[in-house]
XYZ file of C-alpha atoms in Angstrom:
188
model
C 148.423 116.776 95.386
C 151.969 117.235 96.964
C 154.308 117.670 93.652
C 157.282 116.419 95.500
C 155.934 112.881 96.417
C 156.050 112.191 92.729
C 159.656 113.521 92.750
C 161.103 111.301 95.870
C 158.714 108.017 94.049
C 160.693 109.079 90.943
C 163.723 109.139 92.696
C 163.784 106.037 94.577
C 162.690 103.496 91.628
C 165.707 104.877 89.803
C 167.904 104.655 92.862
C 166.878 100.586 93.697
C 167.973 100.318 90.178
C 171.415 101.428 90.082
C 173.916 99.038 89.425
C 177.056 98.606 92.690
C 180.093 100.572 91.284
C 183.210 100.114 93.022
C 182.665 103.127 94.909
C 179.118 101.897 96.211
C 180.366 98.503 96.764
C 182.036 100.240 99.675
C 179.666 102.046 100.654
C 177.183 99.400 100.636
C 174.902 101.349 103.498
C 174.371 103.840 102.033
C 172.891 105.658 99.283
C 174.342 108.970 98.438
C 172.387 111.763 96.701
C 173.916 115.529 95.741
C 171.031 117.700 95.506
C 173.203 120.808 93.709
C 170.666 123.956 93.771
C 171.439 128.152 93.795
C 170.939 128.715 97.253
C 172.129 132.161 96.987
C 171.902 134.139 93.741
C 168.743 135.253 91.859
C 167.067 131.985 92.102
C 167.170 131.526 95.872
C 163.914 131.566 97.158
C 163.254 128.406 94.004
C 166.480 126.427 95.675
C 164.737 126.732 99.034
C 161.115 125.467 97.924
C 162.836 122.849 95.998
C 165.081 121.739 98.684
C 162.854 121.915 101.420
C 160.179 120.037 99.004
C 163.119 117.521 98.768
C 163.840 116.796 102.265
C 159.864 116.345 102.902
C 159.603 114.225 100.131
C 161.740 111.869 100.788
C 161.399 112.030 104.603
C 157.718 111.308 103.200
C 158.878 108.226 100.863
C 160.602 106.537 103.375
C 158.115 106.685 106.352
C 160.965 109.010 108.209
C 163.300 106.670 108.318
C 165.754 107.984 105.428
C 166.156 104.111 104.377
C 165.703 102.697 100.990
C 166.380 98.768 101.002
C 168.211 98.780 104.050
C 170.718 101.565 103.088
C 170.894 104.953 104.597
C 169.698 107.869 102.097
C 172.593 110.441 102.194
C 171.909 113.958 100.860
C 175.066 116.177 100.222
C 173.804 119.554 99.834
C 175.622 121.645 97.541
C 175.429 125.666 96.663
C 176.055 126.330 92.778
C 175.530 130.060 92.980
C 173.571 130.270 89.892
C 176.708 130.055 87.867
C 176.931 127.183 85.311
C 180.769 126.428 85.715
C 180.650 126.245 89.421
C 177.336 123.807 88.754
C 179.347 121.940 86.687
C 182.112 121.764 88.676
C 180.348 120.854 91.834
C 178.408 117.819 89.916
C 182.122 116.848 88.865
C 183.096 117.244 92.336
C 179.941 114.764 93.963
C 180.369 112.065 91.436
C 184.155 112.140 91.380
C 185.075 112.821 95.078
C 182.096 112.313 96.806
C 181.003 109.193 95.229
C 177.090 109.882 94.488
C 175.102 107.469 93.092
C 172.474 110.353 92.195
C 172.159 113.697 91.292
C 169.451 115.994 92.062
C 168.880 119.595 90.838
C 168.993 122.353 89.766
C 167.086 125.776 90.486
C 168.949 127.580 87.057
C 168.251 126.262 83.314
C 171.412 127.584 82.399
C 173.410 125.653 85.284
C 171.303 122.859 84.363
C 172.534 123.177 80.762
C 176.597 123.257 82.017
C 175.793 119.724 84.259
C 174.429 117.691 81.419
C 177.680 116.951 79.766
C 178.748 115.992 82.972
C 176.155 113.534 83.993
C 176.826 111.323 80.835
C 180.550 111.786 81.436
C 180.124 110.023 84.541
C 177.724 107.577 83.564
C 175.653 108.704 86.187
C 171.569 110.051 86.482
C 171.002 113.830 86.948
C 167.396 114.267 87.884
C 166.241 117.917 86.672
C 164.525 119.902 88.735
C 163.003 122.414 88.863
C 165.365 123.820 85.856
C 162.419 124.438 82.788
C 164.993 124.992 79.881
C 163.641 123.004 76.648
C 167.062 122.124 75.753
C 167.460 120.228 78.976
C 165.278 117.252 77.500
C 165.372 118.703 74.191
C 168.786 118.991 72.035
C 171.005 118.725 74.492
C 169.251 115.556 75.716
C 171.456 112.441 76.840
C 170.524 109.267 78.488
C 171.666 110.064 81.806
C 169.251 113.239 82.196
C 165.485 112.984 83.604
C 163.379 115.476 84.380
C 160.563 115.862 86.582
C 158.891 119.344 86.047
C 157.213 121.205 83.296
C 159.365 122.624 80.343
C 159.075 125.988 78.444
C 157.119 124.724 75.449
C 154.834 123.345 77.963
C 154.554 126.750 79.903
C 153.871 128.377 76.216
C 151.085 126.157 75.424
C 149.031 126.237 78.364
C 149.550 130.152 78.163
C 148.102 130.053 74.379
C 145.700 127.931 75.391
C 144.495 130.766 77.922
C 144.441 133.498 75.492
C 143.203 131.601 72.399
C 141.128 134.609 71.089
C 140.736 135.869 67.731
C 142.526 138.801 67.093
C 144.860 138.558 70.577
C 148.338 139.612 70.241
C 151.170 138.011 72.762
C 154.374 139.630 73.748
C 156.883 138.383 75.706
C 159.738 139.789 78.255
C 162.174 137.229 78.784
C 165.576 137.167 80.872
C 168.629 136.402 77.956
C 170.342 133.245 79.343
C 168.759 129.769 78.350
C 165.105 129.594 80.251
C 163.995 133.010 78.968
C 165.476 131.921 75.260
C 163.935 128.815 75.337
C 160.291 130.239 76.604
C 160.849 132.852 74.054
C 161.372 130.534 71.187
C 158.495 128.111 72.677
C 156.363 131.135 72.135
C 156.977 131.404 67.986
């Protein structure tokens, strides 16, 4: 089963749902997503499969025609580096000047972590993805954030699950920013 199909389904119920703000008022037309990945930095080969994943997807959804309700779907593609302040600054940037109605991404947990705040700041969805951070839906949880993928307890569990053997010993090698902490801890 293609896992992005889900995604783009996912995407477009939430997106005939969103209320007309001033700003989409005048853009009635059109529908405007940022899909806010690390395109370059450690993560870029994730960024690619999730943004080419994207584009099928919702190519896919709409029968090719990029049209949801009779309004053009409008992806602004945007390069956070891996860096959480320039992720946060660049979901800042597509709600405030850009005027999204929708936010898609991103490849880091730790970026993903910086953009939360943001997202309920704005009033506005962030769909996660494919950042795995248990915080993300976890503590630092708001109403605004929705994720699509697996987490880290969920990665830990299905691992345990493959080595359930008497007498088995686990351990674990993570990287020390927020998905390897959180996979770590998921682990315990």
């Amino acid at each position: 089963m293609n896992r992005k199909f889900p995604i783009a389904a996912l995407l477009l119920g939430a997106l005939s749902m969103l209320p007309l703000t001033a700003a989409a008022q005048a853009k009635a037309g059109e529908i405007r997503i940022a899909h806010i990945n690390g395109k370059t930095g450690p993560l870029e080969a994730y960024a690619k499969q999730s943004s080419v994943g994207f584009t099928m997807g919702l190519d896919y959804a709409t029968g090719g025609t990029m049209m949801v309700a009779g309004k053009k779907l409008v992806v602004i593609e945007k390069d956070d580096q891996g860096k959480p302040d320039l992720g946060k600054s660049l979901l800042a940037a597509a709600y405030g000047d850009d005027k999204v109605d929708i936010a898609v991404g991103t490849t880091g947990s730790g970026v993903a972590l910086a953009m939360l705040p943001v997202a309920e700041e704005y009033k506005k969805i962030l769909l996660v993805e494919p950042a795995v951070a248990d915080s993300i839906t976890g503590d630092k949880w708001n109403k605004y954030i929705f994720r699509t993928g697996r987490n880290s307890s969920q990665d830990a569990i299905s691992n345990a699950v493959a080595v359930d053997k008497a007498g088995t010993s686990i351990a674990t090698l993570a990287q020390d920013y927020a998905f390897g902490r959180d996979g770590v801890a998921a682990f315990k």
